[in-house]
Amino acid sequence: MFQTTGCVYKVSSSVRLSSSWFVEGLPLVLADPAQAYAQFAGAPLKLRKISNPWRSPSGFLPALRTNGKETLSRPSDIIIHLRKQKYNADFDLSAKEGADSLAFISLMEEKLMPALVRKPTRLVRKTFPHTKHGSCFQIYAFWIEPKNYVDVTRCWYAAHMPFPLNFFLPGRMQRQQLEKLRLLRGDEGLEAGEDLEKELYRDAAECMNLLSQRLGSQKFFFGDSPSSLDAYVFGHLAPILKSKLPNGKLQQHLKSLDNLTNFCTNILLLYFPRDGQESSGPKGSSQPEGGDFDHVPHKRRKQFLSALVALGAMLSYAFMTGMVSIQHIQQEALEEPPDLQPLGSHEEEGDG
Amino acid sequence: MSLAAEAFVSQMAAAEPWPENATLYQPLKEDQILLSDCASSLAVQAYLRMCGLPVQVVCRANAEYMSPSGKIPFIHVGNQVVSELGPIVQFTKAKGHSLSDGLDDVQRAEMKAYMELVNNMLLTAELYIQWCDEATAAEISRPRYSSPYSWPLSRILSYQKQWEVRRKINAIGWGGKTLEQVYEDVSQCCQALSQRLGTQPYFFNKQPTELDALVFGHLFTILTTRLTNSELAERIKSYSNLLSFCRRIEQTYFEDKSS
């Protein structure tokens, strides 16, 4: 179920956050730590779903609009803003734990995370780090892996973009992502081949193993309450866990790490109860239910619009070939008193 | 390196002991080497010294082109060539020399995470300052980088390199940063390292690991290199435990040779 396309949160009419946060099935534009963070910190935000990134106030997703008319778009900036407003998930971390979160976020950015997140700069602890290699993996899984790209990502984008854009934007986005991957791996002759795939999967799997080792049997990474690191890990792993990509090696690997899977499901249940229900359907939360990839938002509106367009086309054809003519009817209606002839005869005259 | 090649190398590596004539290649120390390369090279040297593996440092003007991955430094051991710290650590491990054996799973995960932190922030910041700060690039990086070559080639190569690095920096989203923001990031990274180190002699207590080598390589190089301004070094100097950490490693592993 692709429902949850993008989102805006609104704080008691003062703050709005739009993000592309796909709980399930999602070519996630952005797995969004900012949103998870907001949930953990208890910030009263309201979600608004949008499917076209260009409709977000900043042109990127997610975006947060504050009552000061400010638009924040980087997850890190959003988190800093929320911190300033006294919504902070990291109050009870010691200095060392803060340093550890910074390090693990680096690890994920390097090994796992997508550079999809344009500039993940400052997260919590004033700054969290920065993609150096942006996560090659998700770029690969969603954009380069031929099967996933053709079957899911491209279809998804094509279905969710407005009409003329959907023909060329997905292809262009794929080329951009491939280019990015090339730069990050420092390999000019990069092809979407076997070796690359293995290498990326290996890195990503290693990263997951390390996270799993660090988590151990704890409920959250640092004690009993979630921190920004939990938000970060969840924001990136949950989409992998919930997506229904045809080539789901990484998902299989993630599922084999029980503690990480539980960690994601727990957070989903605790902090995203509605999304959780929506996405997990009848409780079996991590079971993909076979693809209904054809779900499109605003279905009614689109049906209505297409009916309208079809009607318009039919009418204009009728006018152009002269089957119907309004002017004649009106002129003749003016010339002759309306009562004298039944309406049908006017149309016949119009034909001639 | 492809997976098959990697597996082959580690198999080969296990068969032979560490030879006496292992060599580490880097660019010319006086005229050519740049901050980031020098830091990576020093990290590898520190790592090998911590392992107690002898290596001879050789400076070559074309080291960058000799390296299998195009990155500096690389080592030549027996009939194998391995570049960069990560693969070198793997390689020595295959030969039975490892610094991280005594760590448990959690610690090993943390060590990897901190190593990525250093690569992510310090190394990128060094690259940014070298090539994206126009003053540094014009005054130091381009002339030094192209010093072995004569006129038309020197300009072409140095601009090509600068263009390449800038593209990379843009791809990772650092392109829009100001110098001040980069310094701020370095501070954040050092603060994290300093908090993690605390009062211990090494990051994981008594024994040095590859993380210690990496951190030492970068911090020591930044502290001892003169740039157009000393802001970068100043940022590090405010963390006294990192300074004494650098001094400790220098004394323990590098002193005997320099004196």
Coordinates of C-alpha atoms in Angstrom, one line a residue, chain A residues 115 133-141 144 175-187 190-192 196 200, chain B residues 171:
Chain A
A115 CA 22.7 10.3 -0.6
H133 CA 29.9 8.6 0.5
G134 CA 26.2 9.1 0.8
S135 CA 24.7 5.7 1.0
C136 CA 25.5 4.0 -2.0
F137 CA 23.3 1.2 -1.2
Q138 CA 19.9 2.6 -1.3
I139 CA 20.7 4.5 -4.4
Y140 CA 21.7 1.2 -5.8
A141 CA 18.7 -0.7 -4.5
I144 CA 20.3 1.2 -10.3
R175 CA 20.9 9.0 -14.5
Q176 CA 21.6 11.5 -11.8
Q177 CA 21.7 8.8 -9.2
L178 CA 24.1 6.7 -11.2
E179 CA 26.3 9.7 -11.7
K180 CA 26.3 10.3 -8.0
L181 CA 27.2 6.7 -7.3
R182 CA 30.0 6.9 -9.7
L183 CA 31.5 9.9 -8.0
L184 CA 31.1 8.4 -4.5
R185 CA 32.7 5.2 -5.4
G186 CA 35.4 7.0 -7.3
D187 CA 35.0 4.7 -10.2
L190 CA 30.8 2.0 -13.1
E191 CA 28.1 -0.3 -14.5
A192 CA 25.1 -1.8 -12.8
L196 CA 29.1 -3.6 -7.9
L200 CA 27.4 -2.7 -2.1
Chain B
A171 CA 28.1 15.0 -4.8

